[in-house]
XYZ file of C-alpha atoms in Angstrom:
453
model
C 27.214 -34.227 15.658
C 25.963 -34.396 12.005
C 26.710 -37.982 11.362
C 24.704 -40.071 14.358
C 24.538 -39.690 18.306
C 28.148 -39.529 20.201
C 28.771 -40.102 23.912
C 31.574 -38.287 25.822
C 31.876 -38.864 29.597
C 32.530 -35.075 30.495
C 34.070 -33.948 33.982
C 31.351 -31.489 35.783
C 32.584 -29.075 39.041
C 31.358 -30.637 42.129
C 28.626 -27.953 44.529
C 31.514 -25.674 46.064
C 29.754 -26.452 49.409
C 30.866 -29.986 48.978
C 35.046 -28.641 49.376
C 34.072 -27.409 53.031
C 32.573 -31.139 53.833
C 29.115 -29.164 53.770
C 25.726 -30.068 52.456
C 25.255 -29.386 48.338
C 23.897 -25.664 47.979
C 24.299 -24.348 51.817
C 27.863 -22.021 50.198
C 27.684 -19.848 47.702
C 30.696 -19.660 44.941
C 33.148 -16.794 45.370
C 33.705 -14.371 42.426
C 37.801 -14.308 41.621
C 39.324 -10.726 41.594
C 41.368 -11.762 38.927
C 39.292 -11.417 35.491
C 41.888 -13.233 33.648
C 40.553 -16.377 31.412
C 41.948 -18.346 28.427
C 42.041 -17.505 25.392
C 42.479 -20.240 22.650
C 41.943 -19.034 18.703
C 41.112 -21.425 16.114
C 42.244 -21.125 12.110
C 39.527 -22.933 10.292
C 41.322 -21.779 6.861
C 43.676 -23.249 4.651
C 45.859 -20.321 4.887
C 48.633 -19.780 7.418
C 48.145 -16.353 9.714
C 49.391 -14.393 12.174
C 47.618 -14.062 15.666
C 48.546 -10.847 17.439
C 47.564 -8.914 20.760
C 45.712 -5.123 19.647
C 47.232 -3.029 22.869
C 44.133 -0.126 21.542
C 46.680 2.799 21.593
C 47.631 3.100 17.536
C 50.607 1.405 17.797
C 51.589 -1.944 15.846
C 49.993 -4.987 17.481
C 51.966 -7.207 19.638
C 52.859 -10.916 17.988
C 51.053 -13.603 19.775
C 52.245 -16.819 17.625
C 51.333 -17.751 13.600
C 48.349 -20.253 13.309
C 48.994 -22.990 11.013
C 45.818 -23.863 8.673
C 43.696 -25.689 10.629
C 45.410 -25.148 13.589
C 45.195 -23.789 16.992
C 47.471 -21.569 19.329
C 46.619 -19.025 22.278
C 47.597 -17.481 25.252
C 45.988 -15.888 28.946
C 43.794 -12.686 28.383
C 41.712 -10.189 30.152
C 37.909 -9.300 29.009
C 37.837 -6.677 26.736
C 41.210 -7.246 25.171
C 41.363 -7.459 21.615
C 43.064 -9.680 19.154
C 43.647 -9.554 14.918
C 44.786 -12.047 12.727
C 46.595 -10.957 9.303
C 48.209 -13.083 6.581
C 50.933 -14.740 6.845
C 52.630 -12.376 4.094
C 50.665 -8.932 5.257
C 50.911 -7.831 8.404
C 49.372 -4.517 7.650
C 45.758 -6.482 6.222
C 43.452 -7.646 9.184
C 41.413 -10.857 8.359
C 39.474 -10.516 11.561
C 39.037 -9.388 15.061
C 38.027 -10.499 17.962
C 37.125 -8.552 21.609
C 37.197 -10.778 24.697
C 34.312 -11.605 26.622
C 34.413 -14.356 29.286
C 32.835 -16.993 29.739
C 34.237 -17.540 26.014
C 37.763 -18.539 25.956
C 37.692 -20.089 22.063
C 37.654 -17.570 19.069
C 37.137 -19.372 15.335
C 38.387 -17.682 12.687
C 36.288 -19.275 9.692
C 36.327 -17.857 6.407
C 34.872 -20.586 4.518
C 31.216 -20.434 5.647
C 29.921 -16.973 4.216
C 26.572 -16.729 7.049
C 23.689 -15.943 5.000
C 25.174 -16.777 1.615
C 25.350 -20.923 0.800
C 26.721 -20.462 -2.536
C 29.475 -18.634 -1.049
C 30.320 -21.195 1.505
C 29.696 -24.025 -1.242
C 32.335 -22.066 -3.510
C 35.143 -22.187 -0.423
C 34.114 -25.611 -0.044
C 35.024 -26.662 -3.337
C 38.132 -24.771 -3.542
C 39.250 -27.381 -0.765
C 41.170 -30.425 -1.226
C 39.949 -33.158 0.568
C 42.708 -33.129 2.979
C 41.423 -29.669 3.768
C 37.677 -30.150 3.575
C 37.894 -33.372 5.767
C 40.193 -31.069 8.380
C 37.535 -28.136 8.149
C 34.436 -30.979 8.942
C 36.493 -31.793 11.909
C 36.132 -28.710 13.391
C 33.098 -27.971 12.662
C 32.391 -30.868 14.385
C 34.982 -30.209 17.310
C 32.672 -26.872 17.870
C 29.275 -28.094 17.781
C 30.782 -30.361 20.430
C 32.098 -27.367 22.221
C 28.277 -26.274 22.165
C 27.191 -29.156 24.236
C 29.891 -29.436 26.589
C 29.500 -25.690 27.443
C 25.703 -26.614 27.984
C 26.657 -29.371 30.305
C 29.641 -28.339 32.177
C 29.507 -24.921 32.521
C 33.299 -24.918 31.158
C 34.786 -24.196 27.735
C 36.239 -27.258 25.712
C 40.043 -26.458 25.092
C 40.959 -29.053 23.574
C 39.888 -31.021 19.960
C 37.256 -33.185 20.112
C 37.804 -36.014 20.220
C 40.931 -35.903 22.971
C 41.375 -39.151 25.485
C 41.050 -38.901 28.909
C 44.020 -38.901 30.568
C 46.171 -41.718 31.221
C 47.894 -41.254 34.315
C 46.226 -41.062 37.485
C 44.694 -37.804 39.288
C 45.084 -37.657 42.735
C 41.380 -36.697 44.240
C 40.415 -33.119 45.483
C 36.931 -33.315 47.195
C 37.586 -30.752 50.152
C 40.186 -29.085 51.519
C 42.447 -30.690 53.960
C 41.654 -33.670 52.223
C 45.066 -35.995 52.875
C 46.636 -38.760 50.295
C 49.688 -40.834 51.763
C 52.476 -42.335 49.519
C 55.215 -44.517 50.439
C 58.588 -44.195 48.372
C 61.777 -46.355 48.434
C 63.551 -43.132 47.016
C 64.004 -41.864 50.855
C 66.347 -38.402 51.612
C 70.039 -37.884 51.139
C 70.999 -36.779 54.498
C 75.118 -36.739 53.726
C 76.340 -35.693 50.996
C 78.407 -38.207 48.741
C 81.531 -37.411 47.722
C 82.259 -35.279 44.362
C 83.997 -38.037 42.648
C 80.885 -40.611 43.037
C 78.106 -38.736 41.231
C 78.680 -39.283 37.741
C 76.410 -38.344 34.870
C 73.708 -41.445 34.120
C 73.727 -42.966 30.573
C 70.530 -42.434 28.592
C 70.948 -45.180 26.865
C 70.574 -47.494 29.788
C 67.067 -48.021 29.474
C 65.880 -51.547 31.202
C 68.929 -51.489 33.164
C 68.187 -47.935 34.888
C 65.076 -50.403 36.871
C 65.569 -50.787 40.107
C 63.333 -53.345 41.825
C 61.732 -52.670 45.461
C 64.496 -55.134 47.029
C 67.466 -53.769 45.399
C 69.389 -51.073 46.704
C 68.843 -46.994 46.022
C 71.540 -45.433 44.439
C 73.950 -44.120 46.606
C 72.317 -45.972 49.728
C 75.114 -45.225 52.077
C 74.216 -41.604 52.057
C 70.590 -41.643 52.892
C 68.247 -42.344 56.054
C 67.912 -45.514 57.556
C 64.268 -45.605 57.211
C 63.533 -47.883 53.748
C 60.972 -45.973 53.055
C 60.066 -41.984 52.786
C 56.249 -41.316 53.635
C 54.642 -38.453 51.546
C 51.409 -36.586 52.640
C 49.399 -34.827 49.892
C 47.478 -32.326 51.267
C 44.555 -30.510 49.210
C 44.896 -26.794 49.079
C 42.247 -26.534 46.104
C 39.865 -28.378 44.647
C 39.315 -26.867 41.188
C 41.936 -26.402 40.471
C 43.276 -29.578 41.922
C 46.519 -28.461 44.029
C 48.140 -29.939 47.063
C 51.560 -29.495 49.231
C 53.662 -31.724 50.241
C 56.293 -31.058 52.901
C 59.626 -32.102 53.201
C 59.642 -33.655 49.648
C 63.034 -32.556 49.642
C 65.971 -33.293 52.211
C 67.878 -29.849 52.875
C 71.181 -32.078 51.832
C 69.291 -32.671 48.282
C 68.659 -28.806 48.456
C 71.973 -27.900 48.911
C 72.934 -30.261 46.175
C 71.176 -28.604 43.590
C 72.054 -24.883 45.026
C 75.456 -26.303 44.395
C 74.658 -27.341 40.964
C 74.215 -23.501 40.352
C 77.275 -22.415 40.473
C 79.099 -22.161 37.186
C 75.426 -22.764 35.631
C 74.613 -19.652 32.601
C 70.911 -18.181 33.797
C 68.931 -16.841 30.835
C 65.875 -14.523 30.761
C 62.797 -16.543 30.950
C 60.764 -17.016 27.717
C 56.993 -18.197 27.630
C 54.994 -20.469 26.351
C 54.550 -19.604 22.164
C 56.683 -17.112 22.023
C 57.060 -15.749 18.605
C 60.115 -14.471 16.938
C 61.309 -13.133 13.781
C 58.510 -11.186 12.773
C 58.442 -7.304 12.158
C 57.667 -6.467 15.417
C 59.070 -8.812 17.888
C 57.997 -8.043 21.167
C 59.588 -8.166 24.576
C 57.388 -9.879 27.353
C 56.914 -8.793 30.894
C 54.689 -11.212 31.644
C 58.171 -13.138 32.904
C 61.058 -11.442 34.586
C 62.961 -14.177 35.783
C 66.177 -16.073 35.063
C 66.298 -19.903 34.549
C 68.407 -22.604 33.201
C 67.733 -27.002 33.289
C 68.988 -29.666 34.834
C 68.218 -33.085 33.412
C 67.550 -36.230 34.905
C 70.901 -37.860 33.966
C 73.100 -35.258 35.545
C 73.538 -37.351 38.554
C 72.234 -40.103 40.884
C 70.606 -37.102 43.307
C 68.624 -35.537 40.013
C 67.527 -39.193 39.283
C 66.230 -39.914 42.818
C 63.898 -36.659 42.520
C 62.623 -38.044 39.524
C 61.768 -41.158 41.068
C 60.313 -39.904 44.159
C 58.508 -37.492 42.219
C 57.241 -40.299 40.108
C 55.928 -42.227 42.959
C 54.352 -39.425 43.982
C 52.560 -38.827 40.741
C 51.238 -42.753 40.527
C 53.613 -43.235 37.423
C 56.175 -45.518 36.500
C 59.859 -44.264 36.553
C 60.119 -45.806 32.982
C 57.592 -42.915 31.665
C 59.830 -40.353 33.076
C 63.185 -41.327 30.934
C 64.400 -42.654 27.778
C 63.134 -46.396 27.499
C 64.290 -49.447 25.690
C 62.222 -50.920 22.943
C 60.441 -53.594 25.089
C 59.229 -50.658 27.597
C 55.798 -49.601 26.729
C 56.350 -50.738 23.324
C 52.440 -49.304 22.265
C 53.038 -45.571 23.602
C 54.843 -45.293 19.774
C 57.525 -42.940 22.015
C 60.553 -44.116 23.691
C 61.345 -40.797 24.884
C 60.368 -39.888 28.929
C 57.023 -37.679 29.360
C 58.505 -35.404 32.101
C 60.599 -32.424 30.690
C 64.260 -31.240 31.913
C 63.980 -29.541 35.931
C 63.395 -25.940 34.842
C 65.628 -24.184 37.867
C 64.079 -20.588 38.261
C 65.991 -17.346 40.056
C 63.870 -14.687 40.665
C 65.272 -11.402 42.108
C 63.749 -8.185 44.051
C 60.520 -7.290 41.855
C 60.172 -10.150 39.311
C 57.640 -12.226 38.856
C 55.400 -14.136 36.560
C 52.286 -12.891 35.597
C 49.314 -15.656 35.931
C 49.315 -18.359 33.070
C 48.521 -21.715 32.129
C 50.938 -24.446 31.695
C 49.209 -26.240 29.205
C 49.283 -25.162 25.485
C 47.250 -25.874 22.450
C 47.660 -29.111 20.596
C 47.814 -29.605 16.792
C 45.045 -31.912 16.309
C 46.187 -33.116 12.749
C 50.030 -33.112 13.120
C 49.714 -34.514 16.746
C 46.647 -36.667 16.820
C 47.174 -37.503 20.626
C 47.144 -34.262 21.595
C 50.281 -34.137 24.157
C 49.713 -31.989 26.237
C 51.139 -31.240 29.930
C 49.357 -32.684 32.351
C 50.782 -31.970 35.826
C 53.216 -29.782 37.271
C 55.288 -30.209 40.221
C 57.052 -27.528 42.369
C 59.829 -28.091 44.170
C 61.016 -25.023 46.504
C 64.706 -24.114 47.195
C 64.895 -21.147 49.229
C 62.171 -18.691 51.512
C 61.679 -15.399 50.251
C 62.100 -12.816 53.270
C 59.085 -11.780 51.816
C 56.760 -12.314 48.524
C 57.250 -14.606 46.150
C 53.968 -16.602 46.707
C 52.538 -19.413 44.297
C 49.280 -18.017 43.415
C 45.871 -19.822 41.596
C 43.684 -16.574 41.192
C 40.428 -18.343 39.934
C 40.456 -21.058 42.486
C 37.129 -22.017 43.660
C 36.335 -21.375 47.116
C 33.465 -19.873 49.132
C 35.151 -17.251 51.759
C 37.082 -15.108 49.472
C 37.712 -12.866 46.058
C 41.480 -13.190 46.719
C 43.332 -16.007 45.019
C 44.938 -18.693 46.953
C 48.812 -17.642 47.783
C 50.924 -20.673 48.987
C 54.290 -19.368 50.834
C 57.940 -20.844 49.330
C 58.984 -23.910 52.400
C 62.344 -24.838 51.603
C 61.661 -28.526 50.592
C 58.342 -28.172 49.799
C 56.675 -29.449 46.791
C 53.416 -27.882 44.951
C 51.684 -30.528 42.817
C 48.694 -29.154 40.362
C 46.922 -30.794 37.450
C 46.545 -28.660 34.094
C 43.835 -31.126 32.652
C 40.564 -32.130 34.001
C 39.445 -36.010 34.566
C 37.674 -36.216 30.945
C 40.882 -35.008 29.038
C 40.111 -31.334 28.300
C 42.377 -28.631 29.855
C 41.603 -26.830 33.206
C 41.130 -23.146 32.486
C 41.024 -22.817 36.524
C 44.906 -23.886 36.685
C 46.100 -20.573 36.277
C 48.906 -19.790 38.437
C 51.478 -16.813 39.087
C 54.720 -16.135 40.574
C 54.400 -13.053 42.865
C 56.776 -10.436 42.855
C 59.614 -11.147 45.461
C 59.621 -7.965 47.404
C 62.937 -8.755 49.660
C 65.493 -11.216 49.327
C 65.106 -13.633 46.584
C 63.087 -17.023 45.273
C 64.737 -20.263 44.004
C 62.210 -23.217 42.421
C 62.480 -25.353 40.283
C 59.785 -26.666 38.064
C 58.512 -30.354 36.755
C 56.157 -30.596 33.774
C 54.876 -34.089 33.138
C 53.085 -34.812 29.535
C 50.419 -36.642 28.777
C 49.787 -38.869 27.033
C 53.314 -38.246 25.839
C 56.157 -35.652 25.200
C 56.046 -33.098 22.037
């Protein structure tokens, strides 16, 4: 790495033979239809720029996001599709371009080293501040790393070097069919309780939102008798690592947040670094539907799915809320690592087109790279046809077609977006499918990790 030997403890893809409980090189890994991969693009400059998509047919280019200096952003791609950055100021002058070509999925744009021409790059060098030349040695260190974990893993590094593994637990994927069983106090509502006793949940609480494993759930009266809920995680892919889980929710929890609907404002779905305000501001179709959130203070049912889904995840219901200053005092957050519920409509025809859930950290104004870590489904409503969870690129060794997992009513869809050594799993793209009759009601959990930016 330029300055003595490092060790990193990387995460490498286990033989696809071993996912069928088969012996190491007896199956041979399927080639995905979908040629979609990740593209993350790097400014090594001390400049701000703009990223945008080339669509090759002489029109303007379509705004991606603006890369801070030293700074990374990116989005899903195809091969062959092109990219440009341009000054912040000029839209019109292209710094550089880059064309798409799998297995890359990181493009640098560095104009400080001239190749070829040291008193060049010395000159850039010494126009730096130190600020700015210690942030440029950091990547150039971050992708000579990238060189060896390539080498070793087969896999791009998306994140900075270094990034933590993460902290929260991954549930294990080593074939499919593999089960996990978790036991929750947080059992159904079967009844529902009466308007007048769920009331909004004070943020503030902190400590006093704990409930220990003798004291009663909220609401007790209205749920089963059983005191406690069994969960069964069952693997539908190992890389990426997915599972179902049926009958996380009760239908009476279902109809609760149906009901929670009504009177609610939908707005068109937005994506992931969306960029406004330039020029040219484009209008996605990557994302047709309609959504709106529901947080986990609305009432004692939203805070219930939270801690089931919490129990399910390995974490501590503290994590997932505001905390009081003697909670996790060393995270240096208060604030919960689980986002609002994102509740998603999607009507005849709309979709969304595969992505990634994870981002691209700021390694200097967000040393911890947050990023999120896992997402969990929950399903409302059945389609009367389409509307399919799909992972394209999972890894399997019977078929070209991605893995499609049908809308249950109830039914929760738990994925990880980063890999066991902390970099982020390229193979976790995932797409809505287009409902083709009737319609599709989900809502979505992101969890953060380490924490929530």
């Amino acid at each position: 790495m330029g300055y003595g030997p490092q060790e990193f403890r990387a995460y490498v893809e286990p033989d696809v033979s071993t996912f069928y409980n088969a012996p190491p090189g007896s199956k041979t890994r399927s080639k995905p239809k979908h040629p979609g991969w990740a593209a993350k693009f790097i400014n090594m400059s001390n400049k701000r720029v703009r990223l945008f998509w080339d669509p090759r047919n002489g029109g303007p280019g379509s705004p991606i996001t603006i890369l801070q200096p030293f700074e990374a952003g990116g989005t899903a791609s195809f091969p062959r599709h092109e990219f440009y950055v341009t000054p912040y100021e000029d839209e019109q002058e292209i710094l550089h371009r880059w064309s798409i070509s799998p297995p890359q999925a990181v493009y640098y744009y560095d104009p400080i080293t001239v190749p070829g021409d040291e008193e060049a790059t010395q000159t850039n060098l010494d126009n730096l501040s130190v600020q700015e030349f210690e942030s440029y040695r950091r990547h150039v260190d971050n992708r000579d790393f990238a060189k060896h974990y390539f080498n070793f893993t087969g896999r791009e590094y998306l994140s900075m070097y270094p990034r933590n593994k993460p902290s929260h637990k991954i549930w294990r994927a080593d074939y499919f069919g593999q089960e996990h069983w978790v036991t929750t106090r947080e059992t159904h509502f079967v009844e529902h309780p009466q308007l007048e006793e769920l009331s909004p949940i004070k943020k503030t609480e902190g400590r006093k939102r704990v409930l220990r494993d003798d004291d009663p759930r909220l609401l007790q009266q209205y749920r089963t008798q059983e005191p406690y809920l069994n969960m069964t995680l069952k693997v539908l892919s190992c890389a990426p690592r997915a599972f179902e889980i049926n009958n996380f929710l009760s239908q009476t929890e279902v109809d609760h947040i149906m009901y929670l609907t009504t009177g609610m404002e939908l707005h068109r779905s937005t994506t992931a670094g969306e960029e406004t305000g330039t020029e040219r501001d484009q209008t996605r179709n990557t994302r047709t539907s309609l959504n709106t959130w529901v947080y986990r203070e609305k009432d004692q049912i939203i805070d219930t799915i939270y801690r089931r889904a919490a129990d399910l995840l390995r974490i501590d219901e503290a994590l997932m809320r505001p905390r009081s200053k003697d909670e996790y005092p060393k995270m240096g957050s208060k604030g919960s690592i689980a986002e609002a519920l994102q509740l998603v409509h999607y009507d005849v025809g709309q979709e969304y087109t595969a992505h990634h859930d994870f981002g691209y950290s700021n390694m200097f104004s967000s040393p911890k790279q947050p990023q999120r870590f896992a997402t969990v489904l929950l399903y409302l409503n059945e389609p009367e046809e389409g509307g399919e969870t799909e992972f394209p690129r999972w890894v399997n060794a019977e078929t070209r077609e991605g893995l499609a997992v049908e809308p249950q009513i109830g039914k929760a869809v738990l994925f990880y977006s980063q890999l066991g050594d902390g970099n982020m799993d390229d193979w976790s793209h995932h797409a809505a499918l287009p409902v083709k009759k009737g319609e599709k009601w989900l809502m979505n959990l992101w969890v953060w990790d380490p924490v929530y930016q």
